[in-house]
PDB file of C-alpha atoms in Angstrom:
ATOM      1  CA  UNK A1376    -102.994 136.536  12.234  1.00  0.00           C
ATOM      2  CA  UNK A1377    -103.968 134.337  15.157  1.00  0.00           C
ATOM      3  CA  UNK A1378    -102.256 134.865  18.468  1.00  0.00           C
ATOM      4  CA  UNK A1379    -101.485 131.827  20.598  1.00  0.00           C
ATOM      5  CA  UNK A1380    -102.770 131.471  24.100  1.00  0.00           C
ATOM      6  CA  UNK A1381     -99.939 131.320  26.589  1.00  0.00           C
ATOM      7  CA  UNK A1382     -99.863 128.493  29.097  1.00  0.00           C
ATOM      8  CA  UNK A1383     -96.625 128.927  30.870  1.00  0.00           C
ATOM      9  CA  UNK A1384     -94.225 126.167  30.375  1.00  0.00           C
ATOM     10  CA  UNK A1385     -90.753 127.257  29.364  1.00  0.00           C
ATOM     11  CA  UNK A1386     -91.516 128.592  25.870  1.00  0.00           C
ATOM     12  CA  UNK A1387     -94.864 130.072  26.782  1.00  0.00           C
ATOM     13  CA  UNK A1388     -94.304 132.059  29.888  1.00  0.00           C
ATOM     14  CA  UNK A1389     -92.746 130.322  32.894  1.00  0.00           C
ATOM     15  CA  UNK A1390     -91.501 133.172  35.063  1.00  0.00           C
ATOM     16  CA  UNK A1391     -88.831 132.656  37.687  1.00  0.00           C
ATOM     17  CA  UNK A1392     -88.524 134.965  40.649  1.00  0.00           C
ATOM     18  CA  UNK A1393     -85.439 134.997  42.811  1.00  0.00           C
ATOM     19  CA  UNK A1394     -86.273 135.913  46.391  1.00  0.00           C
ATOM     20  CA  UNK A1395     -83.810 135.616  49.258  1.00  0.00           C
ATOM     21  CA  UNK A1396     -81.631 133.268  47.252  1.00  0.00           C
ATOM     22  CA  UNK A1397     -84.460 130.868  46.362  1.00  0.00           C
ATOM     23  CA  UNK A1398     -86.149 130.364  43.009  1.00  0.00           C
ATOM     24  CA  UNK A1399     -89.943 130.223  42.771  1.00  0.00           C
ATOM     25  CA  UNK A1400     -91.870 129.514  39.576  1.00  0.00           C
ATOM     26  CA  UNK A1401     -95.166 131.201  38.728  1.00  0.00           C
ATOM     27  CA  UNK A1402     -97.506 129.511  36.286  1.00  0.00           C
ATOM     28  CA  UNK A1403     -98.977 132.021  33.850  1.00  0.00           C
ATOM     29  CA  UNK A1404    -101.986 131.401  31.622  1.00  0.00           C
ATOM     30  CA  UNK A1405    -102.672 134.272  29.240  1.00  0.00           C
ATOM     31  CA  UNK A1406    -105.379 134.121  26.578  1.00  0.00           C
ATOM     32  CA  UNK A1407    -105.746 136.978  24.060  1.00  0.00           C
ATOM     33  CA  UNK A1408    -109.297 135.840  23.169  1.00  0.00           C
ATOM     34  CA  UNK A1409    -108.878 136.484  19.447  1.00  0.00           C
ATOM     35  CA  UNK A1410    -110.223 133.101  18.302  1.00  0.00           C
ATOM     36  CA  UNK A1411    -111.750 129.910  19.712  1.00  0.00           C
ATOM     37  CA  UNK A1412    -109.037 127.778  21.264  1.00  0.00           C
ATOM     38  CA  UNK A1413    -110.547 124.302  21.889  1.00  0.00           C
ATOM     39  CA  UNK A1414    -107.387 123.155  23.661  1.00  0.00           C
ATOM     40  CA  UNK A1415    -108.118 125.384  26.635  1.00  0.00           C
ATOM     41  CA  UNK A1416    -111.759 126.571  26.358  1.00  0.00           C
ATOM     42  CA  UNK A1417    -115.292 125.238  26.018  1.00  0.00           C
ATOM     43  CA  UNK A1418    -118.426 126.967  24.729  1.00  0.00           C
ATOM     44  CA  UNK A1419    -121.417 126.088  26.915  1.00  0.00           C
ATOM     45  CA  UNK A1420    -124.153 124.679  24.703  1.00  0.00           C
ATOM     46  CA  UNK A1421    -127.670 123.262  24.815  1.00  0.00           C
ATOM     47  CA  UNK A1422    -128.623 123.532  28.470  1.00  0.00           C
ATOM     48  CA  UNK A1423    -129.901 126.028  31.003  1.00  0.00           C
ATOM     49  CA  UNK A1424    -128.813 126.564  34.586  1.00  0.00           C
ATOM     50  CA  UNK A1425    -132.481 127.041  35.478  1.00  0.00           C
ATOM     51  CA  UNK A1426    -133.566 128.971  38.537  1.00  0.00           C
ATOM     52  CA  UNK A1427    -132.887 132.659  38.021  1.00  0.00           C
ATOM     53  CA  UNK A1428    -131.229 132.044  34.636  1.00  0.00           C
ATOM     54  CA  UNK A1429    -133.888 132.712  31.988  1.00  0.00           C
ATOM     55  CA  UNK A1430    -131.960 131.508  28.941  1.00  0.00           C
ATOM     56  CA  UNK A1431    -130.227 128.551  27.294  1.00  0.00           C
ATOM     57  CA  UNK A1432    -126.476 128.527  26.683  1.00  0.00           C
ATOM     58  CA  UNK A1433    -125.763 128.335  22.951  1.00  0.00           C
ATOM     59  CA  UNK A1434    -122.338 127.892  21.355  1.00  0.00           C
ATOM     60  CA  UNK A1435    -123.494 130.208  18.539  1.00  0.00           C
ATOM     61  CA  UNK A1436    -123.688 132.978  21.132  1.00  0.00           C
ATOM     62  CA  UNK A1437    -119.915 132.769  21.580  1.00  0.00           C
ATOM     63  CA  UNK A1438    -118.106 134.554  18.740  1.00  0.00           C
ATOM     64  CA  UNK A1439    -115.053 136.667  17.977  1.00  0.00           C
ATOM     65  CA  UNK A1440    -115.031 140.154  16.492  1.00  0.00           C
ATOM     66  CA  UNK A1441    -112.932 141.279  13.539  1.00  0.00           C
ATOM     67  CA  UNK A1442    -110.756 143.342  15.860  1.00  0.00           C
ATOM     68  CA  UNK A1443    -109.948 140.328  18.044  1.00  0.00           C
ATOM     69  CA  UNK A1444    -112.385 140.327  20.955  1.00  0.00           C
ATOM     70  CA  UNK A1445    -114.477 137.545  22.491  1.00  0.00           C
ATOM     71  CA  UNK A1446    -118.149 138.466  22.165  1.00  0.00           C
ATOM     72  CA  UNK A1447    -120.844 136.793  24.272  1.00  0.00           C
ATOM     73  CA  UNK A1448    -124.392 137.405  23.106  1.00  0.00           C
ATOM     74  CA  UNK A1449    -127.879 137.464  24.591  1.00  0.00           C
ATOM     75  CA  UNK A1450    -130.394 136.882  21.809  1.00  0.00           C
ATOM     76  CA  UNK A1451    -133.960 135.696  21.213  1.00  0.00           C
ATOM     77  CA  UNK A1452    -134.880 132.969  18.723  1.00  0.00           C
ATOM     78  CA  UNK A1453    -138.626 133.265  19.370  1.00  0.00           C
ATOM     79  CA  UNK A1454    -141.032 135.323  21.452  1.00  0.00           C
ATOM     80  CA  UNK A1455    -140.015 135.180  25.115  1.00  0.00           C
ATOM     81  CA  UNK A1456    -137.320 132.568  24.383  1.00  0.00           C
ATOM     82  CA  UNK A1457    -133.753 133.636  25.089  1.00  0.00           C
ATOM     83  CA  UNK A1458    -130.299 132.288  24.280  1.00  0.00           C
ATOM     84  CA  UNK A1459    -127.151 133.366  26.090  1.00  0.00           C
ATOM     85  CA  UNK A1460    -123.392 132.899  25.868  1.00  0.00           C
ATOM     86  CA  UNK A1461    -120.815 131.366  28.190  1.00  0.00           C
ATOM     87  CA  UNK A1462    -117.093 130.634  27.759  1.00  0.00           C
ATOM     88  CA  UNK A1463    -115.330 128.434  30.288  1.00  0.00           C
ATOM     89  CA  UNK A1464    -111.822 127.058  30.705  1.00  0.00           C
ATOM     90  CA  UNK A1465    -111.267 123.332  30.343  1.00  0.00           C
ATOM     91  CA  UNK A1466    -108.906 123.297  33.291  1.00  0.00           C
ATOM     92  CA  UNK A1467    -109.177 124.470  36.883  1.00  0.00           C
ATOM     93  CA  UNK A1468    -106.982 127.006  38.637  1.00  0.00           C
ATOM     94  CA  UNK A1469    -106.316 127.743  42.299  1.00  0.00           C
ATOM     95  CA  UNK A1470    -104.791 130.533  44.341  1.00  0.00           C
ATOM     96  CA  UNK A1471    -103.355 133.415  42.351  1.00  0.00           C
ATOM     97  CA  UNK A1472    -104.158 136.574  40.439  1.00  0.00           C
ATOM     98  CA  UNK A1473    -107.039 136.568  37.915  1.00  0.00           C
ATOM     99  CA  UNK A1474    -107.324 139.466  35.462  1.00  0.00           C
ATOM    100  CA  UNK A1475    -109.667 140.326  32.603  1.00  0.00           C
ATOM    101  CA  UNK A1476    -110.093 143.216  30.199  1.00  0.00           C
ATOM    102  CA  UNK A1477    -113.804 143.447  29.434  1.00  0.00           C
ATOM    103  CA  UNK A1478    -116.756 145.625  28.481  1.00  0.00           C
ATOM    104  CA  UNK A1479    -120.125 144.496  29.930  1.00  0.00           C
ATOM    105  CA  UNK A1480    -123.539 144.893  28.315  1.00  0.00           C
ATOM    106  CA  UNK A1481    -125.899 147.626  29.480  1.00  0.00           C
ATOM    107  CA  UNK A1482    -129.602 146.779  29.934  1.00  0.00           C
ATOM    108  CA  UNK A1483    -131.936 146.203  32.847  1.00  0.00           C
ATOM    109  CA  UNK A1484    -132.373 142.592  33.991  1.00  0.00           C
ATOM    110  CA  UNK A1485    -129.057 141.150  32.793  1.00  0.00           C
ATOM    111  CA  UNK A1486    -125.613 140.169  34.104  1.00  0.00           C
ATOM    112  CA  UNK A1487    -122.182 140.196  32.420  1.00  0.00           C
ATOM    113  CA  UNK A1488    -119.534 138.387  34.425  1.00  0.00           C
ATOM    114  CA  UNK A1489    -116.024 137.062  34.982  1.00  0.00           C
ATOM    115  CA  UNK A1490    -115.598 134.443  37.705  1.00  0.00           C
ATOM    116  CA  UNK A1491    -114.150 131.157  38.915  1.00  0.00           C
ATOM    117  CA  UNK A1492    -116.472 128.262  39.632  1.00  0.00           C
ATOM    118  CA  UNK A1493    -116.507 124.635  40.715  1.00  0.00           C
ATOM    119  CA  UNK A1494    -119.324 122.564  42.186  1.00  0.00           C
ATOM    120  CA  UNK A1495    -121.105 119.206  42.457  1.00  0.00           C
ATOM    121  CA  UNK A1496    -121.177 118.766  38.659  1.00  0.00           C
ATOM    122  CA  UNK A1497    -117.384 118.500  38.867  1.00  0.00           C
ATOM    123  CA  UNK A1498    -117.369 116.350  42.002  1.00  0.00           C
ATOM    124  CA  UNK A1499    -116.469 119.178  44.373  1.00  0.00           C
ATOM    125  CA  UNK A1500    -118.112 121.580  46.755  1.00  0.00           C
ATOM    126  CA  UNK A1501    -119.509 124.821  45.342  1.00  0.00           C
ATOM    127  CA  UNK A1502    -116.738 127.412  45.483  1.00  0.00           C
ATOM    128  CA  UNK A1503    -116.955 130.589  43.398  1.00  0.00           C
ATOM    129  CA  UNK A1504    -115.404 134.054  43.150  1.00  0.00           C
ATOM    130  CA  UNK A1505    -117.291 136.707  41.151  1.00  0.00           C
ATOM    131  CA  UNK A1506    -116.917 139.945  39.283  1.00  0.00           C
ATOM    132  CA  UNK A1507    -120.430 140.826  38.070  1.00  0.00           C
ATOM    133  CA  UNK A1508    -121.906 143.761  36.201  1.00  0.00           C
ATOM    134  CA  UNK A1509    -125.620 144.318  36.617  1.00  0.00           C
ATOM    135  CA  UNK A1510    -126.776 145.810  33.340  1.00  0.00           C
ATOM    136  CA  UNK A1511    -129.246 148.131  35.069  1.00  0.00           C
ATOM    137  CA  UNK A1512    -126.319 150.284  36.292  1.00  0.00           C
ATOM    138  CA  UNK A1513    -122.939 149.710  34.683  1.00  0.00           C
ATOM    139  CA  UNK A1514    -121.352 152.553  36.645  1.00  0.00           C
ATOM    140  CA  UNK A1515    -121.048 149.964  39.429  1.00  0.00           C
ATOM    141  CA  UNK A1516    -119.501 146.496  39.786  1.00  0.00           C
ATOM    142  CA  UNK A1517    -120.485 143.761  42.233  1.00  0.00           C
ATOM    143  CA  UNK A1518    -117.982 141.439  43.930  1.00  0.00           C
ATOM    144  CA  UNK A1519    -119.053 138.221  45.646  1.00  0.00           C
ATOM    145  CA  UNK A1520    -117.875 134.718  46.582  1.00  0.00           C
ATOM    146  CA  UNK A1521    -119.230 131.348  47.700  1.00  0.00           C
ATOM    147  CA  UNK A1522    -117.550 128.789  49.955  1.00  0.00           C
ATOM    148  CA  UNK A1523    -119.172 125.369  50.020  1.00  0.00           C
ATOM    149  CA  UNK A1524    -122.364 126.973  48.705  1.00  0.00           C
ATOM    150  CA  UNK A1525    -122.464 129.768  51.263  1.00  0.00           C
ATOM    151  CA  UNK A1526    -122.562 133.239  49.682  1.00  0.00           C
ATOM    152  CA  UNK A1527    -124.056 136.494  50.853  1.00  0.00           C
ATOM    153  CA  UNK A1528    -120.785 138.404  50.538  1.00  0.00           C
ATOM    154  CA  UNK A1529    -121.949 140.895  47.916  1.00  0.00           C
ATOM    155  CA  UNK A1530    -120.092 144.205  47.702  1.00  0.00           C
ATOM    156  CA  UNK A1531    -121.198 146.848  45.187  1.00  0.00           C
ATOM    157  CA  UNK A1532    -118.542 149.411  44.253  1.00  0.00           C
ATOM    158  CA  UNK A1533    -118.930 152.706  42.390  1.00  0.00           C
ATOM    159  CA  UNK A1534    -116.556 152.768  39.425  1.00  0.00           C
ATOM    160  CA  UNK A1535    -116.560 156.448  38.570  1.00  0.00           C
ATOM    161  CA  UNK A1536    -117.135 155.558  34.906  1.00  0.00           C
ATOM    162  CA  UNK A1537    -119.591 153.602  32.773  1.00  0.00           C
ATOM    163  CA  UNK A1538    -118.064 150.139  32.296  1.00  0.00           C
ATOM    164  CA  UNK A1539    -120.207 149.494  29.210  1.00  0.00           C
ATOM    165  CA  UNK A1540    -118.557 152.407  27.389  1.00  0.00           C
ATOM    166  CA  UNK A1541    -115.090 150.873  27.082  1.00  0.00           C
ATOM    167  CA  UNK A1542    -112.600 148.235  28.173  1.00  0.00           C
ATOM    168  CA  UNK A1543    -111.133 148.276  31.663  1.00  0.00           C
ATOM    169  CA  UNK A1544    -109.102 145.750  33.645  1.00  0.00           C
ATOM    170  CA  UNK A1545    -110.803 143.954  36.526  1.00  0.00           C
ATOM    171  CA  UNK A1546    -108.997 141.491  38.773  1.00  0.00           C
ATOM    172  CA  UNK A1547    -109.026 139.518  41.979  1.00  0.00           C
ATOM    173  CA  UNK A1548    -106.119 138.144  43.968  1.00  0.00           C
ATOM    174  CA  UNK A1549    -107.228 134.908  45.645  1.00  0.00           C
ATOM    175  CA  UNK A1550    -105.100 133.687  48.547  1.00  0.00           C
ATOM    176  CA  UNK A1551    -105.730 131.266  51.442  1.00  0.00           C
ATOM    177  CA  UNK A1552    -106.543 134.107  53.845  1.00  0.00           C
ATOM    178  CA  UNK A1553    -108.133 136.727  51.618  1.00  0.00           C
ATOM    179  CA  UNK A1554    -109.562 137.843  48.276  1.00  0.00           C
ATOM    180  CA  UNK A1555    -108.678 141.313  46.992  1.00  0.00           C
ATOM    181  CA  UNK A1556    -110.576 142.840  44.060  1.00  0.00           C
ATOM    182  CA  UNK A1557    -109.039 145.500  41.794  1.00  0.00           C
ATOM    183  CA  UNK A1558    -110.263 147.873  39.085  1.00  0.00           C
ATOM    184  CA  UNK A1559    -107.581 149.182  36.705  1.00  0.00           C
ATOM    185  CA  UNK A1560    -104.966 148.192  39.270  1.00  0.00           C
ATOM    186  CA  UNK A1561    -106.610 149.995  42.196  1.00  0.00           C
ATOM    187  CA  UNK A1562    -107.689 147.941  45.221  1.00  0.00           C
ATOM    188  CA  UNK A1563    -111.463 148.244  45.713  1.00  0.00           C
ATOM    189  CA  UNK A1564    -112.457 145.553  48.215  1.00  0.00           C
ATOM    190  CA  UNK A1565    -110.944 142.905  50.497  1.00  0.00           C
ATOM    191  CA  UNK A1566    -112.626 139.818  52.010  1.00  0.00           C
ATOM    192  CA  UNK A1567    -111.004 137.774  54.774  1.00  0.00           C
ATOM    193  CA  UNK A1568    -113.755 135.486  56.114  1.00  0.00           C
ATOM    194  CA  UNK A1569    -114.495 131.866  55.070  1.00  0.00           C
ATOM    195  CA  UNK A1570    -112.386 132.124  51.905  1.00  0.00           C
ATOM    196  CA  UNK A1571    -112.944 129.388  49.250  1.00  0.00           C
ATOM    197  CA  UNK A1572    -110.151 126.874  48.661  1.00  0.00           C
ATOM    198  CA  UNK A1573    -111.201 124.581  45.780  1.00  0.00           C
ATOM    199  CA  UNK A1574    -109.634 125.216  42.337  1.00  0.00           C
ATOM    200  CA  UNK A1575    -112.228 126.264  39.767  1.00  0.00           C
ATOM    201  CA  UNK A1576    -112.770 126.925  36.093  1.00  0.00           C
ATOM    202  CA  UNK A1577    -112.339 130.430  34.698  1.00  0.00           C
ATOM    203  CA  UNK A1578    -115.707 131.508  33.306  1.00  0.00           C
ATOM    204  CA  UNK A1579    -117.306 134.420  31.463  1.00  0.00           C
ATOM    205  CA  UNK A1580    -120.980 134.774  30.606  1.00  0.00           C
ATOM    206  CA  UNK A1581    -123.955 136.984  29.849  1.00  0.00           C
ATOM    207  CA  UNK A1582    -127.494 136.067  30.884  1.00  0.00           C
ATOM    208  CA  UNK A1583    -130.929 137.477  31.682  1.00  0.00           C
ATOM    209  CA  UNK A1584    -132.617 136.885  35.004  1.00  0.00           C
ATOM    210  CA  UNK A1585    -136.074 135.883  36.123  1.00  0.00           C
ATOM    211  CA  UNK A1586    -137.594 136.095  39.598  1.00  0.00           C
ATOM    212  CA  UNK A1587    -134.763 138.323  40.826  1.00  0.00           C
ATOM    213  CA  UNK A1588    -136.160 141.741  39.916  1.00  0.00           C
ATOM    214  CA  UNK A1589    -135.119 143.190  43.276  1.00  0.00           C
ATOM    215  CA  UNK A1590    -131.513 142.408  42.321  1.00  0.00           C
ATOM    216  CA  UNK A1591    -131.314 142.851  38.543  1.00  0.00           C
ATOM    217  CA  UNK A1592    -134.496 144.730  37.704  1.00  0.00           C
ATOM    218  CA  UNK A1593    -137.097 143.290  35.337  1.00  0.00           C
ATOM    219  CA  UNK A1594    -135.646 142.199  31.994  1.00  0.00           C
ATOM    220  CA  UNK A1595    -137.478 143.952  29.152  1.00  0.00           C
ATOM    221  CA  UNK A1596    -136.632 141.475  26.388  1.00  0.00           C
ATOM    222  CA  UNK A1597    -134.209 143.813  24.604  1.00  0.00           C
ATOM    223  CA  UNK A1598    -131.805 141.940  22.315  1.00  0.00           C
ATOM    224  CA  UNK A1599    -129.287 141.343  20.929  1.00  0.00           C
ATOM    225  CA  UNK A1600    -126.991 142.425  23.740  1.00  0.00           C
ATOM    226  CA  UNK A1601    -123.260 141.751  23.901  1.00  0.00           C
ATOM    227  CA  UNK A1602    -120.494 141.619  26.474  1.00  0.00           C
ATOM    228  CA  UNK A1603    -116.970 141.774  25.053  1.00  0.00           C
ATOM    229  CA  UNK A1604    -113.671 140.484  26.451  1.00  0.00           C
ATOM    230  CA  UNK A1605    -110.224 141.491  25.205  1.00  0.00           C
ATOM    231  CA  UNK A1606    -107.966 139.167  27.209  1.00  0.00           C
ATOM    232  CA  UNK A1607    -107.744 136.967  30.301  1.00  0.00           C
ATOM    233  CA  UNK A1608    -104.719 136.244  32.479  1.00  0.00           C
ATOM    234  CA  UNK A1609    -104.056 133.983  35.457  1.00  0.00           C
ATOM    235  CA  UNK A1610    -100.821 134.070  37.461  1.00  0.00           C
ATOM    236  CA  UNK A1611    -100.312 131.475  40.186  1.00  0.00           C
ATOM    237  CA  UNK A1612     -98.544 132.110  43.475  1.00  0.00           C
TER     238      UNK A1612
END
């Protein structure tokens, strides 16, 4: 049975909080990722980001498992030709709490991710907030962000477990003065400098790199590889 995605209007999750006698409404978007919902999501298809991305996004590389998980694949259709998977929200979201339950792929030279993004293709500056798993060592997670195209805020955190072995909850709380990243509800990192401000799309992808061996390691062509996602949730301020 298909589960609905929840975009909070009254029947689908508008939460009211009473604080000091005032009522505040939080917008909640929850997606169980059990099937393709074209009302709220797009499958990237038929193009490559170029640069360090050594693959082409293919809608066929976005699928759903029998037990109700989003599966993004990295595959090869011919020698040294690679296809990858990306799932992105149709709408943009701003300050608030972003959460995902996911299991990244494990292999040198690849990235599995959950992030927000907007940029010139959408008529805005490049703002981005990242949770990235480098497949060469999935006992670690990397946090990063870009504000008007300026990055260099990478923080690598030891998890104490192998993320590729099972599902865990990863999150970031994005506010005007800070970003706080969490793993299974535990605060792992806080950034307070030059915080992005432009609402972005919620995105998930898997891809193999080229020319960035010092970061990802050299991709060995292994495929198919899969990153899986159980659910996604966004709660506004």
